[in-house]
PDB file of C-alpha atoms in Angstrom:
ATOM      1  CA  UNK A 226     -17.891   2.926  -2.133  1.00 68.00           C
ATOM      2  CA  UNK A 227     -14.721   2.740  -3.159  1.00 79.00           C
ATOM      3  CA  UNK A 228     -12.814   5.774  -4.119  1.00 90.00           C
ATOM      4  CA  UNK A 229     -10.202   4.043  -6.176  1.00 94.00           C
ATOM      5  CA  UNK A 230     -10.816   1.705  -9.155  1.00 95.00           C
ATOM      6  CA  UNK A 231      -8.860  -0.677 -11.038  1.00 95.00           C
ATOM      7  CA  UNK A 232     -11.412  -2.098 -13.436  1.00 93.00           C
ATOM      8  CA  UNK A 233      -9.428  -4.917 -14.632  1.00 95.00           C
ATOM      9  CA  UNK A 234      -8.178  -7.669 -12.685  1.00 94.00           C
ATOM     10  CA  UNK A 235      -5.919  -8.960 -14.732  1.00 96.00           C
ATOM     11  CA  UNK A 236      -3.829  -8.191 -17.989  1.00 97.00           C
ATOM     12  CA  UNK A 237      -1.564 -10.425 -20.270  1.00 98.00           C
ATOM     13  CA  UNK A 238       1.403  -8.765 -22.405  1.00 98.00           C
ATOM     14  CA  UNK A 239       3.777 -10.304 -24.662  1.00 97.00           C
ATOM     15  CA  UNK A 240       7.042  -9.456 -23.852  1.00 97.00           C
ATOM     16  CA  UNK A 241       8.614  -6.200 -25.676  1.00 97.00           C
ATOM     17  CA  UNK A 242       4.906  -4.738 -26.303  1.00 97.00           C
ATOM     18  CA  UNK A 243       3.315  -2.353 -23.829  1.00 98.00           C
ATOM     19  CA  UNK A 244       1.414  -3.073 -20.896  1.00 98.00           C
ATOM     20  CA  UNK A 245      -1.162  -0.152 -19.914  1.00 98.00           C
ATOM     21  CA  UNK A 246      -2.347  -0.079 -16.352  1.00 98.00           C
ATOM     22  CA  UNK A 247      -5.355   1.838 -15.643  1.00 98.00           C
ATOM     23  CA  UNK A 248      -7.249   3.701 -12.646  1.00 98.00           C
ATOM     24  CA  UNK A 249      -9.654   5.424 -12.267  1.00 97.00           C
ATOM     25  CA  UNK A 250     -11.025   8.156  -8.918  1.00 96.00           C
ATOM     26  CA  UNK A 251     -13.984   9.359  -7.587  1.00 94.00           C
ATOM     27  CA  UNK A 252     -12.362  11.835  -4.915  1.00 89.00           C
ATOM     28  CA  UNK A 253     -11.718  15.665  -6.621  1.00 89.00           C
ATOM     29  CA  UNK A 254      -9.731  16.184  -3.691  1.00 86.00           C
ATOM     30  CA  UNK A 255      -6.987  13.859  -4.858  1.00 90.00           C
ATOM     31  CA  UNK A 256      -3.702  15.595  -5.763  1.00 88.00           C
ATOM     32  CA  UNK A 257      -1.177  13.075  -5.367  1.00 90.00           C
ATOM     33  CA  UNK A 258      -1.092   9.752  -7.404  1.00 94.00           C
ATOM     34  CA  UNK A 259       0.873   6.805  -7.031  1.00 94.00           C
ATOM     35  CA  UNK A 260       1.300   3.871  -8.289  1.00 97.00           C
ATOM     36  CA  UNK A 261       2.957   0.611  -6.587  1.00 96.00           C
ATOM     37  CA  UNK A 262       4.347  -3.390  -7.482  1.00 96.00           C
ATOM     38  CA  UNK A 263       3.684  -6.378  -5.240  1.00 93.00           C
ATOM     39  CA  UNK A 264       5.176  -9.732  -5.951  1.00 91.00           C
ATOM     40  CA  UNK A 265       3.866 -12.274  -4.321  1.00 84.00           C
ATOM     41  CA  UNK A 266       5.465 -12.779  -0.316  1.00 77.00           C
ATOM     42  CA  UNK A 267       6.427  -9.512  -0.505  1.00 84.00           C
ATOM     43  CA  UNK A 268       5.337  -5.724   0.302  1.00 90.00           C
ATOM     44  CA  UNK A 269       4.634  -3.734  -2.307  1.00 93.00           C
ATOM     45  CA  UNK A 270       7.087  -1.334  -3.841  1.00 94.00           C
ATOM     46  CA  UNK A 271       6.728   2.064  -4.658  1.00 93.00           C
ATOM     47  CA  UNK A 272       7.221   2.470  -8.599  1.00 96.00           C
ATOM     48  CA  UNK A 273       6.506   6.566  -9.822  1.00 96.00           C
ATOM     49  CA  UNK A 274       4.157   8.838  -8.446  1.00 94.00           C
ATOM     50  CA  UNK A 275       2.747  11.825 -10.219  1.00 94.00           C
ATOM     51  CA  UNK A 276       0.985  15.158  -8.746  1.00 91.00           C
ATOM     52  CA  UNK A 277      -2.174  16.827 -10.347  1.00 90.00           C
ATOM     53  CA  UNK A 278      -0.388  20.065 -11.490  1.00 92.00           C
ATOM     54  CA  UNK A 279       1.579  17.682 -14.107  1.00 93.00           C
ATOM     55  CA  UNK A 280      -0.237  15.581 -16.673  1.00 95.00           C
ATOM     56  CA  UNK A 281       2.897  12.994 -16.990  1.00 97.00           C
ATOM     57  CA  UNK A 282       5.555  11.714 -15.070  1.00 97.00           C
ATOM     58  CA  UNK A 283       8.234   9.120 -16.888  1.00 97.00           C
ATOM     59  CA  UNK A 284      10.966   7.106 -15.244  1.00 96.00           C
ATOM     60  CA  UNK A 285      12.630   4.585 -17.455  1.00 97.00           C
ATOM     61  CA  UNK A 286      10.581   2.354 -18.796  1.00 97.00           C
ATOM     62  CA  UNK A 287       7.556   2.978 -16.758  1.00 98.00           C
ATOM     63  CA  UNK A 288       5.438   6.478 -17.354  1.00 98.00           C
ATOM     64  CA  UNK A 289       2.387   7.607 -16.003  1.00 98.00           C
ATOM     65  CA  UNK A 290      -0.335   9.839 -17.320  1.00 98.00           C
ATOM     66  CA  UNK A 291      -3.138  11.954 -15.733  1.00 97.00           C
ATOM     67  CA  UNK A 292      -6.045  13.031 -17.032  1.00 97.00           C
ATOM     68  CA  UNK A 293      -7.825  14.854 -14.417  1.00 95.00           C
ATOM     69  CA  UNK A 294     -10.985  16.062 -16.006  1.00 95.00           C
ATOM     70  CA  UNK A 295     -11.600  12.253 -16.927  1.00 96.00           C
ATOM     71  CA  UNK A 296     -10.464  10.886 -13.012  1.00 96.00           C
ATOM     72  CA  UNK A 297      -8.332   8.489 -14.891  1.00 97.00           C
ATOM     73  CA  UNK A 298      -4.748   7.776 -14.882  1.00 96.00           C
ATOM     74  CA  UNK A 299      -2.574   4.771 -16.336  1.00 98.00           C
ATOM     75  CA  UNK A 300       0.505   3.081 -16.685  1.00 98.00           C
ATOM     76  CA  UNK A 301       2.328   2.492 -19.024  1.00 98.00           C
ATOM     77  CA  UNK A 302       5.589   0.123 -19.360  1.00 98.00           C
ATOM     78  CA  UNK A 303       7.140  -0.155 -22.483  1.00 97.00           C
ATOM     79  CA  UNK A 304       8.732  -2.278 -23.054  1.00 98.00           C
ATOM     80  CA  UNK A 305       7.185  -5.315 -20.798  1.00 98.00           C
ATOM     81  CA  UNK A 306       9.651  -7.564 -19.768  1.00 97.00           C
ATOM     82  CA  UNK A 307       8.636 -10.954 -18.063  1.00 97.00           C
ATOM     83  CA  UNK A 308      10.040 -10.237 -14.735  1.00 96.00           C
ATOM     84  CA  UNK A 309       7.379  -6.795 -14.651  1.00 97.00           C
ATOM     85  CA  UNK A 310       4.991  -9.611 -13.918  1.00 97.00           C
ATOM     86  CA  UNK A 311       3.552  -8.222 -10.942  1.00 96.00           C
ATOM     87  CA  UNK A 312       0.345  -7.105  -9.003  1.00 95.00           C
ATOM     88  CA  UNK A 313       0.285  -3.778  -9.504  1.00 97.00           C
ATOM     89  CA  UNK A 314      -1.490  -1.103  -7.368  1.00 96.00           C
ATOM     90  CA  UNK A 315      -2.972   2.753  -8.082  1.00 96.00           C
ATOM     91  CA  UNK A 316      -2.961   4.724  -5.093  1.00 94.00           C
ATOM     92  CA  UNK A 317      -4.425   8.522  -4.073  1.00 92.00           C
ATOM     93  CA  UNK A 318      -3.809  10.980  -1.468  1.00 87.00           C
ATOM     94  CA  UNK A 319      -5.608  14.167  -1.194  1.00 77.00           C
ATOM     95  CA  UNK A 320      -5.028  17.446  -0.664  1.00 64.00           C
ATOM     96  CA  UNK A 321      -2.839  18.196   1.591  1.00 58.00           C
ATOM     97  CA  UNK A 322      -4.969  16.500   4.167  1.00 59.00           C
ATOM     98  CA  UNK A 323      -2.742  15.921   7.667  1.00 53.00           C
ATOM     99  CA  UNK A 324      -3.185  12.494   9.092  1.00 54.00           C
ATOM    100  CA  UNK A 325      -4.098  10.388   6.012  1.00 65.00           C
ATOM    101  CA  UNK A 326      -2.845   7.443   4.286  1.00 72.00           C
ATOM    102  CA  UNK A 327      -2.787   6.710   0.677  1.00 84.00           C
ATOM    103  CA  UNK A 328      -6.165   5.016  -0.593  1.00 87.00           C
ATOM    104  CA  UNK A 329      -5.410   2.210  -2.650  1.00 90.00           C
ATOM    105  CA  UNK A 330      -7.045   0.521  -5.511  1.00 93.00           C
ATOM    106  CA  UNK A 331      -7.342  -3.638  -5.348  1.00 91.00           C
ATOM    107  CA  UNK A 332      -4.661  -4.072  -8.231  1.00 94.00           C
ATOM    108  CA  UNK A 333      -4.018  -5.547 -11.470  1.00 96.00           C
ATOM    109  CA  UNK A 334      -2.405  -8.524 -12.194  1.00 96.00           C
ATOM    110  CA  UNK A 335       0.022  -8.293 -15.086  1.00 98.00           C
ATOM    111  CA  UNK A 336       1.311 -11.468 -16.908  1.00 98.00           C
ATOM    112  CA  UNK A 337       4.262 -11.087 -19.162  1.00 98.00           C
ATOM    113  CA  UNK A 338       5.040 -14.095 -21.162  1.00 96.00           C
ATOM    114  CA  UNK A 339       8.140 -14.556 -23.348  1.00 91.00           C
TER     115      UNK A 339
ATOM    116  CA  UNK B  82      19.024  -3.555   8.253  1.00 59.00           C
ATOM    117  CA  UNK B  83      18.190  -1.147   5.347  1.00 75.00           C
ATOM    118  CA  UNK B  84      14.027   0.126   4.686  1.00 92.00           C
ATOM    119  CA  UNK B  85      11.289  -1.569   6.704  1.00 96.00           C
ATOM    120  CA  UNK B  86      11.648  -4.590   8.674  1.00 96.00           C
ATOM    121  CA  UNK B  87       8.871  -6.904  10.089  1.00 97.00           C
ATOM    122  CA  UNK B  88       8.817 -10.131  12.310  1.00 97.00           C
ATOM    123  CA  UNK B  89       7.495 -12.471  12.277  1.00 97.00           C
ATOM    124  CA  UNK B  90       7.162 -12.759   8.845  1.00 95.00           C
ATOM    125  CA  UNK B  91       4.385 -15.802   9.386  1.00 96.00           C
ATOM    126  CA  UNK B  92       2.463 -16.080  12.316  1.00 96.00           C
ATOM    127  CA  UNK B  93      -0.428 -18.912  13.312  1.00 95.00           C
ATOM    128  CA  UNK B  94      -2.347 -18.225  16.498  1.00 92.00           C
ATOM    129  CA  UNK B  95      -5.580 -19.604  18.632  1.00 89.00           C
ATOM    130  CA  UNK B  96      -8.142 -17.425  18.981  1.00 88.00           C
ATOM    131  CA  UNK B  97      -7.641 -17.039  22.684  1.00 87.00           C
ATOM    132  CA  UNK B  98      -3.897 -16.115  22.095  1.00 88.00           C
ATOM    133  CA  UNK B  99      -1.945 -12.453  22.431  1.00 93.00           C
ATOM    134  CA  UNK B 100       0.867 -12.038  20.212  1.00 95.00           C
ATOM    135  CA  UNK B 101       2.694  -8.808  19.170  1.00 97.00           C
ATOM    136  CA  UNK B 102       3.595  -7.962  15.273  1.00 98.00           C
ATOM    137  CA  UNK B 103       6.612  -5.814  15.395  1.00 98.00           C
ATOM    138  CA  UNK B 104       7.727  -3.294  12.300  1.00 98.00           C
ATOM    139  CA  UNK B 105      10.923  -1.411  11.918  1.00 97.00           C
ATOM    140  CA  UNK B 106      11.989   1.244  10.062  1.00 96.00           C
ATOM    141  CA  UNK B 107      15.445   2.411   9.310  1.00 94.00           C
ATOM    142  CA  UNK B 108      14.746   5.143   6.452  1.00 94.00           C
ATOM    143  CA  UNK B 109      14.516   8.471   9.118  1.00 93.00           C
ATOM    144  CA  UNK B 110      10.775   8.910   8.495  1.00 92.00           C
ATOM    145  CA  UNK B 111       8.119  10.753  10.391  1.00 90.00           C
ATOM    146  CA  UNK B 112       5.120   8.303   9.982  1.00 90.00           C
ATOM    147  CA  UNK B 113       4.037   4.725  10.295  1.00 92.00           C
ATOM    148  CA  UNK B 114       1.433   2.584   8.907  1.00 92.00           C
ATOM    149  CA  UNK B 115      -0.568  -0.759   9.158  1.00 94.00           C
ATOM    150  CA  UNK B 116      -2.594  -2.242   6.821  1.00 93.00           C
ATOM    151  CA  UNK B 117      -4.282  -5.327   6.312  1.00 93.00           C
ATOM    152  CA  UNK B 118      -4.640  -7.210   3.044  1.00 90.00           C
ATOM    153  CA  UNK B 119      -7.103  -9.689   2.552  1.00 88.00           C
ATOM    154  CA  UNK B 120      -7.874 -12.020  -0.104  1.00 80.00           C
ATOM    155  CA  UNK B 121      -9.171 -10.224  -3.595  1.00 74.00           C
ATOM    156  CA  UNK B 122      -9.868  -6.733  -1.056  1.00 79.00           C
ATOM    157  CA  UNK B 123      -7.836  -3.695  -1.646  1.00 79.00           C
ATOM    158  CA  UNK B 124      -5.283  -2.806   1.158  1.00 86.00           C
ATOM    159  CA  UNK B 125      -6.948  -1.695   4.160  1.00 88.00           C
ATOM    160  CA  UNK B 126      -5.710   0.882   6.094  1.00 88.00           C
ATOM    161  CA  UNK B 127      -5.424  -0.011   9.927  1.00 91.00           C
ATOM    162  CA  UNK B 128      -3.757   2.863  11.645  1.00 90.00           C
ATOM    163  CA  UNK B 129      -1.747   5.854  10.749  1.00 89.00           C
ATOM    164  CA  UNK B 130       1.013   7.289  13.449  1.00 89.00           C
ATOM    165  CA  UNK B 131       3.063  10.542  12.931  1.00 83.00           C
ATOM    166  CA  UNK B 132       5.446  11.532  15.012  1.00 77.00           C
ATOM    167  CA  UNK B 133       4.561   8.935  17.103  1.00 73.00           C
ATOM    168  CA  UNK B 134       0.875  10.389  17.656  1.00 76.00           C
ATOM    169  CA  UNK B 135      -1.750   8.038  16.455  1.00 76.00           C
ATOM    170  CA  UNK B 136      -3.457  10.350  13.569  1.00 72.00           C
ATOM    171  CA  UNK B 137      -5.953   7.849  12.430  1.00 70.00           C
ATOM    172  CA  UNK B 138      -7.803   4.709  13.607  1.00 70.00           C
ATOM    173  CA  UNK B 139      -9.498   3.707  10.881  1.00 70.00           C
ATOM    174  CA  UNK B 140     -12.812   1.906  12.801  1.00 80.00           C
ATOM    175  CA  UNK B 141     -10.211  -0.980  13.762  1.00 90.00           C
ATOM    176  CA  UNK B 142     -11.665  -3.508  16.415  1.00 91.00           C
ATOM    177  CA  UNK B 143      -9.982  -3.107  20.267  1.00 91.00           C
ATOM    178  CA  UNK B 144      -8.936  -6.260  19.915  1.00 94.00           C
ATOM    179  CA  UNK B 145      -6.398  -5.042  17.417  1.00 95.00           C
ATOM    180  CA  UNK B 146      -3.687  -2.452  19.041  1.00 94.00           C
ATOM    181  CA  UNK B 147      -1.047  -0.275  18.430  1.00 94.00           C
ATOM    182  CA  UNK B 148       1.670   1.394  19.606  1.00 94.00           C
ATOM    183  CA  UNK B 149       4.563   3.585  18.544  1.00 93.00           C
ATOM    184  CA  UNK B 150       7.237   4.115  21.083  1.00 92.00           C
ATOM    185  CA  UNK B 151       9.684   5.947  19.075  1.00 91.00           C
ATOM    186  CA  UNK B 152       9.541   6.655  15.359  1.00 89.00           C
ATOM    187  CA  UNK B 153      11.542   4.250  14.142  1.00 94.00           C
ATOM    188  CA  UNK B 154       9.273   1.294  16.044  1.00 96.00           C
ATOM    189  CA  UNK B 155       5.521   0.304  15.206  1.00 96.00           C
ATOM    190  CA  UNK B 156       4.097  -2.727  16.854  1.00 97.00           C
ATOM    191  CA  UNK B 157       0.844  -3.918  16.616  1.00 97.00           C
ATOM    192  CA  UNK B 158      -0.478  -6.263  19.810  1.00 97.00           C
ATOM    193  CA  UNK B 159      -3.405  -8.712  18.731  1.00 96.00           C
ATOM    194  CA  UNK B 160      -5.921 -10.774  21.010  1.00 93.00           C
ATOM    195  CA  UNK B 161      -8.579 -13.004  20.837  1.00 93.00           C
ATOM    196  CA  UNK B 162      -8.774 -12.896  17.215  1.00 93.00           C
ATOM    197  CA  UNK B 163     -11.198 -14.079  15.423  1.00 94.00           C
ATOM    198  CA  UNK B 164     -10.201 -16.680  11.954  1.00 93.00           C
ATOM    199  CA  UNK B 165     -11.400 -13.641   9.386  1.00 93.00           C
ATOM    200  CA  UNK B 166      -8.548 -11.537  10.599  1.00 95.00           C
ATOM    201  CA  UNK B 167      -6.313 -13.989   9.088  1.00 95.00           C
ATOM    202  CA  UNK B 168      -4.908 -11.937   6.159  1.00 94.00           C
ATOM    203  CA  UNK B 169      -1.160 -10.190   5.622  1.00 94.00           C
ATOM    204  CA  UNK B 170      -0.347  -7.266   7.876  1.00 96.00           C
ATOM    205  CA  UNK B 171       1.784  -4.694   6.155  1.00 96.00           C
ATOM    206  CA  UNK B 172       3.622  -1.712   8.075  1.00 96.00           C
ATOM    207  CA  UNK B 173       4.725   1.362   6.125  1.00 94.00           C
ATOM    208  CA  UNK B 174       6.583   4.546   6.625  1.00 93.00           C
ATOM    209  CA  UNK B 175       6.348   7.558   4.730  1.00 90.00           C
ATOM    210  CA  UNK B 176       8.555  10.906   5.246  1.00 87.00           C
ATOM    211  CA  UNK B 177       4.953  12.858   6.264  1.00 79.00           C
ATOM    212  CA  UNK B 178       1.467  11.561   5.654  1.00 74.00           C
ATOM    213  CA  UNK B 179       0.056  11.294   2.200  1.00 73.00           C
ATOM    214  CA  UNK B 180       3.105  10.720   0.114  1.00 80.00           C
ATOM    215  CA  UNK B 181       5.289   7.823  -1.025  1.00 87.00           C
ATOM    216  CA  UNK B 182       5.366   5.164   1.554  1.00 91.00           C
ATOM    217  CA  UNK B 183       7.784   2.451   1.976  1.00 93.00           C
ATOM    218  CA  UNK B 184       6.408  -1.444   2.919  1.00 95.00           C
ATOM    219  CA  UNK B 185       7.323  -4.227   4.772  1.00 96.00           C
ATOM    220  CA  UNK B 186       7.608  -7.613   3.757  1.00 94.00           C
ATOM    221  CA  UNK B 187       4.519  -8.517   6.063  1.00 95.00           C
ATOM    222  CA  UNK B 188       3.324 -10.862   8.417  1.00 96.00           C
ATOM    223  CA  UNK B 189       1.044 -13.784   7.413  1.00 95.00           C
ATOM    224  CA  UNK B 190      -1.409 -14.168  10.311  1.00 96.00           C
ATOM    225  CA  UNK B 191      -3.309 -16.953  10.396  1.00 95.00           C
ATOM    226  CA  UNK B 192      -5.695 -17.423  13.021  1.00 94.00           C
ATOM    227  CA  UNK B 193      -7.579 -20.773  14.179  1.00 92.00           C
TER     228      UNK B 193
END
């Protein structure tokens, strides 16, 4: 069962307009939220992280929001620019919890035309 | 060499081969990662090292192995693979477990 969701696959943006990334969690024991880009070839790349005490985290064009009584958090990127074309992953770590890796989501794609 | 390093970056082998994945990092961080991402599967985590002590083995087969001789070095040593362990292999390193962590490129492994 998977303790991560990304519910949509894929997402296409006009450029300038705002692309919103969402996620959803199962795990109550989650307290650390991240959220990452892959590009084809490459690893992915950490992009903003947020932690449950805070309900929004923003860094440049790209903020994140939590709602924790829903499970769901998203991101936002505003405004899209073609090159944010991306696969983009949510990730979770909980609680303080020694010895374990993030648990990632299986990503959406974003398409930015011009 | 700046953040994480891996080599090869594509790899085909036959299934009665033994080859070694290597991963560097160069970012002063306490623990190392691999994961393996398959087609249309989230990333699967393989193994989880901190301070070079293995913390977690996620249910990996034996004939997948790793090993962390310092904490800068991850290497993962494969044999007699099977063709569904083709996939991308991606190393990580994180300051301590559970936070941000830092990728590789990846290897491509293809197996036949």
């Amino acid at each position: 069962d998977q303790q991560v969701k990304q519910n949509s696959p894929s997402l296409s943006v006009q450029e300038g307009r705002i692309s919103i990334l969402n996620c959803d969690y199962t795990n109550s024991m989650f307290d650390y939220f991240l959220w990452y880009k892959k590009y084809p070839a490459e690893g992915p790349t950490f992009l903003i992280s947020i932690s449950s005490i805070k309900d929004k985290n923003e860094d440049g064009r790209f903020t994140v929001f939590l709602n924790k009584s829903a499970k769901h958090l998203s991101l936002h990127i505003v405004p899209s620019q073609p090159g944010d074309s991306a696969v983009y992953f949510c990730a979770a770590s909980p609680f303080n919890q020694a010895g374990t890796a993030l648990i990632f989501g299986k990503g959406t794609t974003l398409s930015v035309s011009s | 060499e700046t953040g994480v390093t891996q080599t090869p970056r594509h790899l085909v082998m036959g299934m009665t081969n033994k080859k070694s994945l290597k991963c560097e990092q160069h970012l002063g961080h306490n623990a190392m990662y691999w994961y393996k991402q398959s087609a249309k599967k989230p990333l699967e985590l393989m193994f989880v090292y901190s301070l070079e002590e293995r913390v977690e083995n996620n249910s990996v087969p034996s004939r997948f192995s790793p090993e962390c001789p310092n904490s800068s070095h991850l290497f993962l040593h494969l044999h007699t693979l099977q063709p569904e362990d083709s996939a991308l292999y991606l190393c990580a390193s994180s300051q301590r477990t559970g936070r941000e962590q830092y990728f590789g490129p990846g290897t491509r492994l293809t197996v036949t």
